[in-house]
């Protein structure tokens, strides 16, 4: 009985063991081998990654520069603290402006970059001191607030390891004109003759009434006057060139009349700007929010924790102006034709690397 029962149970089991391996082998023949499947998958992944990494090719073409290189006695370039990697000593510069130290909340000198971080080779290195607050500029320039003398001492101390100092105060209030001039005079005296001293001034066509940046007067107290001949159009103006050639020529012609040739540096922009036809970011009245929602066809408002929110897609026209090698050369050659042999660039890292082959240093 036992053998007979065992035989009855074993027969179906033996049958299953015989059939299923055959089925598995037959099925595997119909499919791609495992090794081949893995290789194909890796190949597809690699192709997908390559496709993702590929950058689109530009459809536009820039003008090819022509002619001879511009020869300069001095070539100044700005390097931003934190972006030292954008500079290399192979760029043909005689002077590097390290941007820069700032005026702190309490009128003290802050964020002084360490000179050791920038290897300028034979080029001189100038510490740039910037202040972009109208009220703060007033308090550090007016002697009655007792901030000025200490700031002057701090600047002299910070400049110890530098070849020179440059002042870039772009928002001097009109009533502080005299204080600004005496500040420059005091700093020139305290730095001592071995230190180079330069001052940045905005673009001018003529001397303005109560001009806080009188070119001729400022030139008396410094070794170089750096004319920032850019921002003809700015972030909140209508779209236009950062500095078109005709505009630059007018600025340079006035500068030549006001600043001695040996002290004049004409600044050139290397950057570009864009302007949008519609600004979508902002704070709105209730009526304004409902107006733009209606104008853009918003169909639903969702509530997140009882706060209404909406989305829409807008088409915005963008206009851009920028500088390529040809435009920079056009400006530089305009200055060269006017007999100006000292130029400076804001700023290193924004240019096409090929631009520098078009500039030569000729100190003779």
mmCIF file of C-alpha atoms in Angstrom:
data_model
loop_
_atom_site.group_PDB
_atom_site.id
_atom_site.type_symbol
_atom_site.label_atom_id
_atom_site.label_comp_id
_atom_site.label_asym_id
_atom_site.label_seq_id
_atom_site.Cartn_x
_atom_site.Cartn_y
_atom_site.Cartn_z
ATOM 1 C CA UNK A 1 0.000 0.000 0.000
ATOM 2 C CA UNK A 2 2.775 2.434 0.876
ATOM 3 C CA UNK A 3 4.761 1.781 -2.289
ATOM 4 C CA UNK A 4 1.641 2.019 -4.398
ATOM 5 C CA UNK A 5 0.619 5.353 -2.781
ATOM 6 C CA UNK A 6 4.121 6.720 -3.089
ATOM 7 C CA UNK A 7 4.163 5.876 -6.773
ATOM 8 C CA UNK A 8 0.868 7.672 -7.279
ATOM 9 C CA UNK A 9 2.270 10.821 -5.581
ATOM 10 C CA UNK A 10 5.683 10.694 -7.224
ATOM 11 C CA UNK A 11 4.504 10.381 -10.805
ATOM 12 C CA UNK A 12 2.923 13.853 -11.058
ATOM 13 C CA UNK A 13 5.998 15.403 -9.314
ATOM 14 C CA UNK A 14 8.417 13.752 -11.738
ATOM 15 C CA UNK A 15 6.247 14.925 -14.617
ATOM 16 C CA UNK A 16 6.413 18.545 -13.374
ATOM 17 C CA UNK A 17 10.175 18.446 -12.927
ATOM 18 C CA UNK A 18 10.602 17.171 -16.439
ATOM 19 C CA UNK A 19 8.263 19.629 -18.120
ATOM 20 C CA UNK A 20 9.126 22.959 -16.460
ATOM 21 C CA UNK A 21 12.873 22.999 -17.114
ATOM 22 C CA UNK A 22 12.130 22.374 -20.778
ATOM 23 C CA UNK A 23 9.632 25.220 -20.786
ATOM 24 C CA UNK A 24 12.138 27.562 -19.153
ATOM 25 C CA UNK A 25 14.835 26.681 -21.634
ATOM 26 C CA UNK A 26 12.454 27.144 -24.541
ATOM 27 C CA UNK A 27 11.359 30.560 -23.198
ATOM 28 C CA UNK A 28 14.946 31.770 -22.736
ATOM 29 C CA UNK A 29 15.743 30.979 -26.359
ATOM 30 C CA UNK A 30 13.004 33.302 -27.516
ATOM 31 C CA UNK A 31 14.314 36.263 -25.442
ATOM 32 C CA UNK A 32 17.518 38.313 -25.800
ATOM 33 C CA UNK A 33 20.275 36.833 -23.575
ATOM 34 C CA UNK A 34 20.632 38.542 -20.158
ATOM 35 C CA UNK A 35 24.160 39.812 -20.876
ATOM 36 C CA UNK A 36 23.060 41.379 -24.160
ATOM 37 C CA UNK A 37 20.036 43.035 -22.493
ATOM 38 C CA UNK A 38 22.258 44.650 -19.832
ATOM 39 C CA UNK A 39 24.720 45.954 -22.421
ATOM 40 C CA UNK A 40 21.937 47.413 -24.543
ATOM 41 C CA UNK A 41 20.454 49.116 -21.493
ATOM 42 C CA UNK A 42 23.808 50.675 -20.555
ATOM 43 C CA UNK A 43 24.290 51.840 -24.144
ATOM 44 C CA UNK A 44 20.878 53.512 -24.133
ATOM 45 C CA UNK A 45 21.606 55.183 -20.775
ATOM 46 C CA UNK A 46 24.940 56.499 -22.045
ATOM 47 C CA UNK A 47 23.308 57.839 -25.203
ATOM 48 C CA UNK A 48 20.636 59.552 -23.122
ATOM 49 C CA UNK A 49 23.258 61.149 -20.854
ATOM 50 C CA UNK A 50 25.251 62.369 -23.861
ATOM 51 C CA UNK A 51 22.104 63.852 -25.364
ATOM 52 C CA UNK A 52 21.360 65.640 -22.084
ATOM 53 C CA UNK A 53 24.909 67.021 -21.836
ATOM 54 C CA UNK A 54 25.014 68.286 -25.415
ATOM 55 C CA UNK A 55 24.662 72.055 -25.615
ATOM 56 C CA UNK A 56 22.601 73.600 -28.405
ATOM 57 C CA UNK A 57 24.602 75.193 -31.188
ATOM 58 C CA UNK A 58 24.066 78.947 -31.703
ATOM 59 C CA UNK A 59 22.058 79.915 -34.767
ATOM 60 C CA UNK A 60 23.487 83.426 -34.823
ATOM 61 C CA UNK A 61 26.832 84.682 -36.072
ATOM 62 C CA UNK A 62 28.979 87.442 -34.592
ATOM 63 C CA UNK A 63 31.060 89.807 -36.681
ATOM 64 C CA UNK A 64 34.657 88.696 -37.107
ATOM 65 C CA UNK A 65 37.113 91.359 -35.897
ATOM 66 C CA UNK A 66 39.674 92.673 -38.344
ATOM 67 C CA UNK A 67 42.535 95.131 -38.478
ATOM 68 C CA UNK A 68 45.474 95.470 -36.142
ATOM 69 C CA UNK A 69 45.613 95.118 -32.336
ATOM 70 C CA UNK A 70 45.188 98.183 -30.128
ATOM 71 C CA UNK A 71 48.432 99.275 -28.460
ATOM 72 C CA UNK A 72 48.248 100.649 -24.928
ATOM 73 C CA UNK A 73 50.676 102.199 -22.485
ATOM 74 C CA UNK A 74 48.469 101.073 -19.605
ATOM 75 C CA UNK A 75 45.735 98.463 -19.531
ATOM 76 C CA UNK A 76 43.655 98.273 -16.335
ATOM 77 C CA UNK A 77 41.247 95.440 -15.512
ATOM 78 C CA UNK A 78 38.920 94.736 -12.593
ATOM 79 C CA UNK A 79 38.885 91.417 -10.772
ATOM 80 C CA UNK A 80 36.067 90.590 -8.364
ATOM 81 C CA UNK A 81 36.860 89.137 -4.947
ATOM 82 C CA UNK A 82 35.537 85.589 -4.956
ATOM 83 C CA UNK A 83 36.069 85.311 -8.717
ATOM 84 C CA UNK A 84 39.850 85.254 -8.750
ATOM 85 C CA UNK A 85 39.719 82.145 -10.941
ATOM 86 C CA UNK A 86 38.462 84.319 -13.838
ATOM 87 C CA UNK A 87 41.800 86.105 -13.933
ATOM 88 C CA UNK A 88 45.136 84.815 -15.125
ATOM 89 C CA UNK A 89 48.456 86.601 -15.383
ATOM 90 C CA UNK A 90 48.550 85.893 -19.123
ATOM 91 C CA UNK A 91 45.989 88.652 -19.735
ATOM 92 C CA UNK A 92 47.935 91.710 -20.966
ATOM 93 C CA UNK A 93 47.283 94.056 -18.020
ATOM 94 C CA UNK A 94 49.616 96.589 -16.470
ATOM 95 C CA UNK A 95 47.244 97.206 -13.563
ATOM 96 C CA UNK A 96 44.728 94.994 -11.738
ATOM 97 C CA UNK A 97 41.955 96.600 -9.685
ATOM 98 C CA UNK A 98 40.926 94.196 -6.912
ATOM 99 C CA UNK A 99 37.234 94.820 -6.231
ATOM 100 C CA UNK A 100 36.868 95.298 -3.425
ATOM 101 C CA UNK A 101 36.564 96.661 0.067
ATOM 102 C CA UNK A 102 33.328 98.344 1.160
ATOM 103 C CA UNK A 103 32.062 100.778 3.756
ATOM 104 C CA UNK A 104 30.170 98.958 6.507
ATOM 105 C CA UNK A 105 26.974 99.918 8.304
ATOM 106 C CA UNK A 106 28.839 102.033 10.855
ATOM 107 C CA UNK A 107 31.179 103.777 8.438
ATOM 108 C CA UNK A 108 34.028 101.313 8.916
ATOM 109 C CA UNK A 109 36.076 99.577 6.231
ATOM 110 C CA UNK A 110 34.934 95.978 5.652
ATOM 111 C CA UNK A 111 35.436 93.080 3.221
ATOM 112 C CA UNK A 112 39.038 93.938 2.420
ATOM 113 C CA UNK A 113 40.248 91.211 0.020
ATOM 114 C CA UNK A 114 43.523 89.501 0.904
ATOM 115 C CA UNK A 115 46.206 90.575 -1.550
ATOM 116 C CA UNK A 116 47.750 87.084 -1.353
ATOM 117 C CA UNK A 117 44.725 85.562 -3.140
ATOM 118 C CA UNK A 118 45.568 87.303 -6.404
ATOM 119 C CA UNK A 119 48.797 86.590 -8.241
ATOM 120 C CA UNK A 120 49.246 89.503 -10.635
ATOM 121 C CA UNK A 121 52.837 88.882 -11.719
ATOM 122 C CA UNK A 122 54.428 92.126 -12.903
ATOM 123 C CA UNK A 123 51.097 93.979 -12.994
ATOM 124 C CA UNK A 124 50.408 96.504 -10.242
ATOM 125 C CA UNK A 125 47.523 95.669 -7.910
ATOM 126 C CA UNK A 126 45.151 98.353 -6.629
ATOM 127 C CA UNK A 127 42.698 97.986 -3.735
ATOM 128 C CA UNK A 128 39.283 99.336 -4.765
ATOM 129 C CA UNK A 129 37.176 100.991 -2.052
ATOM 130 C CA UNK A 130 33.475 101.198 -2.981
ATOM 131 C CA UNK A 131 30.489 102.875 -1.354
ATOM 132 C CA UNK A 132 27.084 102.580 -3.006
ATOM 133 C CA UNK A 133 24.873 104.210 -0.396
ATOM 134 C CA UNK A 134 24.045 107.904 -0.669
ATOM 135 C CA UNK A 135 23.348 108.347 3.048
ATOM 136 C CA UNK A 136 26.383 106.335 4.160
ATOM 137 C CA UNK A 137 28.600 108.308 1.784
ATOM 138 C CA UNK A 138 27.341 111.505 3.395
ATOM 139 C CA UNK A 139 28.156 110.335 6.923
ATOM 140 C CA UNK A 140 31.698 109.187 6.109
ATOM 141 C CA UNK A 141 32.580 112.348 4.155
ATOM 142 C CA UNK A 142 31.200 115.015 6.489
ATOM 143 C CA UNK A 143 33.792 115.600 9.263
ATOM 144 C CA UNK A 144 31.157 116.453 11.887
ATOM 145 C CA UNK A 145 30.208 112.771 12.275
ATOM 146 C CA UNK A 146 33.711 111.717 13.411
ATOM 147 C CA UNK A 147 33.886 108.742 11.022
ATOM 148 C CA UNK A 148 36.076 110.224 8.343
ATOM 149 C CA UNK A 149 39.489 110.297 10.054
ATOM 150 C CA UNK A 150 39.298 106.713 11.251
ATOM 151 C CA UNK A 151 38.177 105.544 7.809
ATOM 152 C CA UNK A 152 41.137 107.298 6.192
ATOM 153 C CA UNK A 153 43.499 105.543 8.613
ATOM 154 C CA UNK A 154 41.836 102.176 7.934
ATOM 155 C CA UNK A 155 42.234 102.633 4.168
ATOM 156 C CA UNK A 156 45.933 103.451 4.515
ATOM 157 C CA UNK A 157 46.436 100.377 6.717
ATOM 158 C CA UNK A 158 44.505 98.094 4.344
ATOM 159 C CA UNK A 159 46.580 99.342 1.417
ATOM 160 C CA UNK A 160 49.884 98.272 2.978
ATOM 161 C CA UNK A 161 50.306 95.224 0.702
ATOM 162 C CA UNK A 162 48.891 96.905 -2.411
ATOM 163 C CA UNK A 163 50.536 99.075 -5.036
ATOM 164 C CA UNK A 164 47.714 101.568 -4.925
ATOM 165 C CA UNK A 165 44.190 102.514 -3.846
ATOM 166 C CA UNK A 166 41.178 103.393 -5.977
ATOM 167 C CA UNK A 167 38.111 105.244 -4.686
ATOM 168 C CA UNK A 168 34.789 104.312 -6.294
ATOM 169 C CA UNK A 169 32.111 106.412 -4.565
ATOM 170 C CA UNK A 170 29.282 106.621 -7.105
ATOM 171 C CA UNK A 171 26.536 108.217 -5.004
ATOM 172 C CA UNK A 172 28.092 111.323 -3.505
ATOM 173 C CA UNK A 173 25.313 113.783 -2.490
ATOM 174 C CA UNK A 174 25.530 117.212 -4.122
ATOM 175 C CA UNK A 175 25.881 118.996 -0.780
ATOM 176 C CA UNK A 176 28.971 116.887 0.018
ATOM 177 C CA UNK A 177 30.924 118.018 -3.036
ATOM 178 C CA UNK A 178 33.555 119.925 -1.034
ATOM 179 C CA UNK A 179 33.820 117.149 1.557
ATOM 180 C CA UNK A 180 34.458 114.626 -1.226
ATOM 181 C CA UNK A 181 37.270 116.697 -2.742
ATOM 182 C CA UNK A 182 38.965 117.259 0.631
ATOM 183 C CA UNK A 183 38.573 113.547 1.421
ATOM 184 C CA UNK A 184 40.492 112.720 -1.765
ATOM 185 C CA UNK A 185 43.112 115.342 -0.924
ATOM 186 C CA UNK A 186 43.601 113.954 2.595
ATOM 187 C CA UNK A 187 43.833 110.370 1.363
ATOM 188 C CA UNK A 188 46.430 111.323 -1.270
ATOM 189 C CA UNK A 189 48.573 112.919 1.447
ATOM 190 C CA UNK A 190 48.175 110.039 3.934
ATOM 191 C CA UNK A 191 48.958 107.318 1.383
ATOM 192 C CA UNK A 192 52.277 108.924 0.497
ATOM 193 C CA UNK A 193 53.796 109.364 -2.933
ATOM 194 C CA UNK A 194 54.959 105.728 -3.487
ATOM 195 C CA UNK A 195 51.334 104.524 -3.467
ATOM 196 C CA UNK A 196 49.292 104.963 -6.617
ATOM 197 C CA UNK A 197 46.004 106.759 -6.090
ATOM 198 C CA UNK A 198 43.137 106.640 -8.598
ATOM 199 C CA UNK A 199 39.521 107.825 -8.565
ATOM 200 C CA UNK A 200 36.508 106.587 -10.565
ATOM 201 C CA UNK A 201 34.207 109.187 -12.099
ATOM 202 C CA UNK A 202 30.944 108.765 -14.063
ATOM 203 C CA UNK A 203 30.648 109.651 -17.755
ATOM 204 C CA UNK A 204 30.228 113.349 -18.541
ATOM 205 C CA UNK A 205 29.860 115.510 -21.664
ATOM 206 C CA UNK A 206 30.405 118.740 -19.762
ATOM 207 C CA UNK A 207 30.894 120.149 -16.276
ATOM 208 C CA UNK A 208 27.525 120.134 -14.537
ATOM 209 C CA UNK A 209 26.309 122.835 -12.205
ATOM 210 C CA UNK A 210 27.356 121.787 -8.668
ATOM 211 C CA UNK A 211 29.081 118.774 -10.207
ATOM 212 C CA UNK A 212 30.261 116.413 -7.447
ATOM 213 C CA UNK A 213 32.699 114.823 -9.922
ATOM 214 C CA UNK A 214 34.606 117.783 -11.411
ATOM 215 C CA UNK A 215 37.183 115.995 -13.566
ATOM 216 C CA UNK A 216 39.830 118.720 -13.515
ATOM 217 C CA UNK A 217 39.646 119.299 -9.766
ATOM 218 C CA UNK A 218 39.744 115.584 -8.913
ATOM 219 C CA UNK A 219 42.719 115.103 -11.230
ATOM 220 C CA UNK A 220 44.816 117.412 -9.027
ATOM 221 C CA UNK A 221 44.744 114.947 -6.164
ATOM 222 C CA UNK A 222 45.296 111.599 -7.867
ATOM 223 C CA UNK A 223 47.603 109.751 -10.219
ATOM 224 C CA UNK A 224 44.820 108.455 -12.469
ATOM 225 C CA UNK A 225 41.213 109.397 -13.219
ATOM 226 C CA UNK A 226 39.207 106.366 -14.349
ATOM 227 C CA UNK A 227 36.276 107.522 -16.509
ATOM 228 C CA UNK A 228 33.487 104.942 -16.320
ATOM 229 C CA UNK A 229 32.259 105.399 -19.888
ATOM 230 C CA UNK A 230 29.456 102.881 -19.659
ATOM 231 C CA UNK A 231 25.842 102.503 -18.517
ATOM 232 C CA UNK A 232 24.607 104.857 -21.206
ATOM 233 C CA UNK A 233 21.547 102.641 -20.781
ATOM 234 C CA UNK A 234 20.973 100.902 -17.470
ATOM 235 C CA UNK A 235 18.747 98.301 -15.828
ATOM 236 C CA UNK A 236 15.694 100.575 -15.483
ATOM 237 C CA UNK A 237 16.163 102.686 -18.619
ATOM 238 C CA UNK A 238 14.786 101.940 -22.044
ATOM 239 C CA UNK A 239 16.742 99.259 -23.957
ATOM 240 C CA UNK A 240 19.950 100.406 -25.575
ATOM 241 C CA UNK A 241 23.705 99.965 -25.841
ATOM 242 C CA UNK A 242 25.749 99.867 -22.659
ATOM 243 C CA UNK A 243 27.996 102.358 -24.446
ATOM 244 C CA UNK A 244 27.704 103.128 -28.139
ATOM 245 C CA UNK A 245 30.711 104.391 -30.063
ATOM 246 C CA UNK A 246 29.457 107.943 -30.702
ATOM 247 C CA UNK A 247 28.479 108.377 -27.047
ATOM 248 C CA UNK A 248 31.924 107.132 -25.937
ATOM 249 C CA UNK A 249 33.618 109.575 -28.283
ATOM 250 C CA UNK A 250 31.774 112.536 -26.738
ATOM 251 C CA UNK A 251 32.694 111.401 -23.225
ATOM 252 C CA UNK A 252 36.358 110.954 -24.221
ATOM 253 C CA UNK A 253 36.530 114.363 -25.920
ATOM 254 C CA UNK A 254 35.320 116.086 -22.751
ATOM 255 C CA UNK A 255 37.635 113.994 -20.555
ATOM 256 C CA UNK A 256 40.641 114.920 -22.683
ATOM 257 C CA UNK A 257 39.948 118.606 -22.129
ATOM 258 C CA UNK A 258 39.634 118.179 -18.357
ATOM 259 C CA UNK A 259 42.201 115.533 -17.371
ATOM 260 C CA UNK A 260 45.922 115.584 -18.199
ATOM 261 C CA UNK A 261 46.831 112.906 -20.754
ATOM 262 C CA UNK A 262 49.168 111.070 -18.365
ATOM 263 C CA UNK A 263 46.341 110.675 -15.820
ATOM 264 C CA UNK A 264 43.397 109.759 -18.058
ATOM 265 C CA UNK A 265 42.046 106.201 -18.242
ATOM 266 C CA UNK A 266 38.971 105.515 -20.380
ATOM 267 C CA UNK A 267 36.867 102.642 -19.083
ATOM 268 C CA UNK A 268 35.183 100.118 -21.405
ATOM 269 C CA UNK A 269 32.346 97.699 -20.586
ATOM 270 C CA UNK A 270 32.614 93.967 -21.266
ATOM 271 C CA UNK A 271 29.098 93.082 -20.087
ATOM 272 C CA UNK A 272 25.621 93.100 -21.583
ATOM 273 C CA UNK A 273 22.072 93.716 -20.358
ATOM 274 C CA UNK A 274 18.590 92.480 -21.180
ATOM 275 C CA UNK A 275 15.240 94.248 -20.878
ATOM 276 C CA UNK A 276 11.830 92.559 -20.799
ATOM 277 C CA UNK A 277 8.662 93.984 -22.320
ATOM 278 C CA UNK A 278 6.685 92.987 -19.232
ATOM 279 C CA UNK A 279 7.684 92.748 -15.591
ATOM 280 C CA UNK A 280 5.723 89.987 -13.906
ATOM 281 C CA UNK A 281 7.208 90.173 -10.416
ATOM 282 C CA UNK A 282 5.915 92.737 -7.947
ATOM 283 C CA UNK A 283 3.566 93.683 -5.144
ATOM 284 C CA UNK A 284 -0.027 94.414 -6.191
ATOM 285 C CA UNK A 285 -3.243 96.085 -5.108
ATOM 286 C CA UNK A 286 -6.232 93.740 -4.937
ATOM 287 C CA UNK A 287 -7.596 95.455 -8.042
ATOM 288 C CA UNK A 288 -4.295 95.015 -9.819
ATOM 289 C CA UNK A 289 -4.090 91.290 -9.102
ATOM 290 C CA UNK A 290 -7.613 90.779 -10.404
ATOM 291 C CA UNK A 291 -6.836 92.823 -13.491
ATOM 292 C CA UNK A 292 -3.792 90.777 -14.506
ATOM 293 C CA UNK A 293 -5.661 87.532 -13.762
ATOM 294 C CA UNK A 294 -8.463 88.643 -16.062
ATOM 295 C CA UNK A 295 -6.099 89.883 -18.780
ATOM 296 C CA UNK A 296 -4.217 86.584 -18.805
ATOM 297 C CA UNK A 297 -7.318 84.394 -18.743
ATOM 298 C CA UNK A 298 -6.824 82.760 -15.338
ATOM 299 C CA UNK A 299 -9.643 80.222 -14.999
ATOM 300 C CA UNK A 300 -9.221 78.978 -11.446
ATOM 301 C CA UNK A 301 -7.958 80.118 -8.090
ATOM 302 C CA UNK A 302 -6.723 77.530 -5.588
ATOM 303 C CA UNK A 303 -6.582 77.964 -1.845
ATOM 304 C CA UNK A 304 -3.555 76.854 0.136
ATOM 305 C CA UNK A 305 -4.289 77.055 3.872
ATOM 306 C CA UNK A 306 -7.032 79.567 3.053
ATOM 307 C CA UNK A 307 -4.680 81.768 0.971
ATOM 308 C CA UNK A 308 -5.683 82.190 -2.710
ATOM 309 C CA UNK A 309 -3.053 81.398 -5.334
ATOM 310 C CA UNK A 310 -3.019 81.361 -9.142
ATOM 311 C CA UNK A 311 -0.757 80.666 -12.111
ATOM 312 C CA UNK A 312 -0.633 81.829 -15.702
ATOM 313 C CA UNK A 313 1.829 81.714 -18.579
ATOM 314 C CA UNK A 314 2.881 84.985 -20.198
ATOM 315 C CA UNK A 315 4.806 85.720 -23.365
ATOM 316 C CA UNK A 316 7.574 88.258 -22.745
ATOM 317 C CA UNK A 317 9.685 89.931 -25.423
ATOM 318 C CA UNK A 318 13.316 90.307 -24.346
ATOM 319 C CA UNK A 319 15.763 92.810 -25.868
ATOM 320 C CA UNK A 320 19.465 92.477 -25.178
ATOM 321 C CA UNK A 321 22.551 94.579 -25.852
ATOM 322 C CA UNK A 322 26.035 93.239 -25.204
ATOM 323 C CA UNK A 323 29.659 93.647 -26.222
ATOM 324 C CA UNK A 324 31.641 91.251 -28.384
ATOM 325 C CA UNK A 325 35.233 91.550 -29.566
ATOM 326 C CA UNK A 326 34.280 93.762 -32.516
ATOM 327 C CA UNK A 327 32.309 96.262 -30.441
ATOM 328 C CA UNK A 328 35.010 96.506 -27.776
ATOM 329 C CA UNK A 329 37.605 97.085 -30.488
ATOM 330 C CA UNK A 330 35.439 99.750 -32.110
ATOM 331 C CA UNK A 331 35.339 101.705 -28.843
ATOM 332 C CA UNK A 332 39.015 101.113 -28.076
ATOM 333 C CA UNK A 333 40.063 102.279 -31.549
ATOM 334 C CA UNK A 334 37.931 105.394 -31.157
ATOM 335 C CA UNK A 335 39.892 106.233 -28.010
ATOM 336 C CA UNK A 336 43.165 105.317 -29.712
ATOM 337 C CA UNK A 337 42.381 107.689 -32.585
ATOM 338 C CA UNK A 338 41.880 110.445 -30.014
ATOM 339 C CA UNK A 339 45.391 109.837 -28.695
ATOM 340 C CA UNK A 340 44.281 108.014 -25.526
ATOM 341 C CA UNK A 341 46.743 105.258 -24.639
ATOM 342 C CA UNK A 342 45.406 104.188 -21.229
ATOM 343 C CA UNK A 343 42.223 102.115 -20.985
ATOM 344 C CA UNK A 344 40.499 99.913 -18.420
ATOM 345 C CA UNK A 345 37.901 97.147 -18.496
ATOM 346 C CA UNK A 346 34.946 96.274 -16.273
ATOM 347 C CA UNK A 347 35.396 93.461 -15.692
ATOM 348 C CA UNK A 348 37.683 90.446 -16.152
ATOM 349 C CA UNK A 349 35.699 87.245 -16.749
ATOM 350 C CA UNK A 350 32.871 88.880 -18.688
ATOM 351 C CA UNK A 351 34.755 89.022 -21.983
ATOM 352 C CA UNK A 352 35.384 86.569 -24.777
ATOM 353 C CA UNK A 353 38.767 84.967 -23.930
ATOM 354 C CA UNK A 354 39.897 85.625 -27.513
ATOM 355 C CA UNK A 355 39.520 89.374 -26.984
ATOM 356 C CA UNK A 356 42.909 89.826 -25.355
ATOM 357 C CA UNK A 357 44.850 88.866 -28.468
ATOM 358 C CA UNK A 358 43.660 92.201 -29.878
ATOM 359 C CA UNK A 359 45.447 94.268 -27.225
ATOM 360 C CA UNK A 360 49.167 94.894 -26.823
ATOM 361 C CA UNK A 361 51.132 96.668 -24.114
ATOM 362 C CA UNK A 362 53.593 99.177 -25.514
ATOM 363 C CA UNK A 363 55.002 101.344 -22.740
ATOM 364 C CA UNK A 364 57.313 103.307 -25.034
#
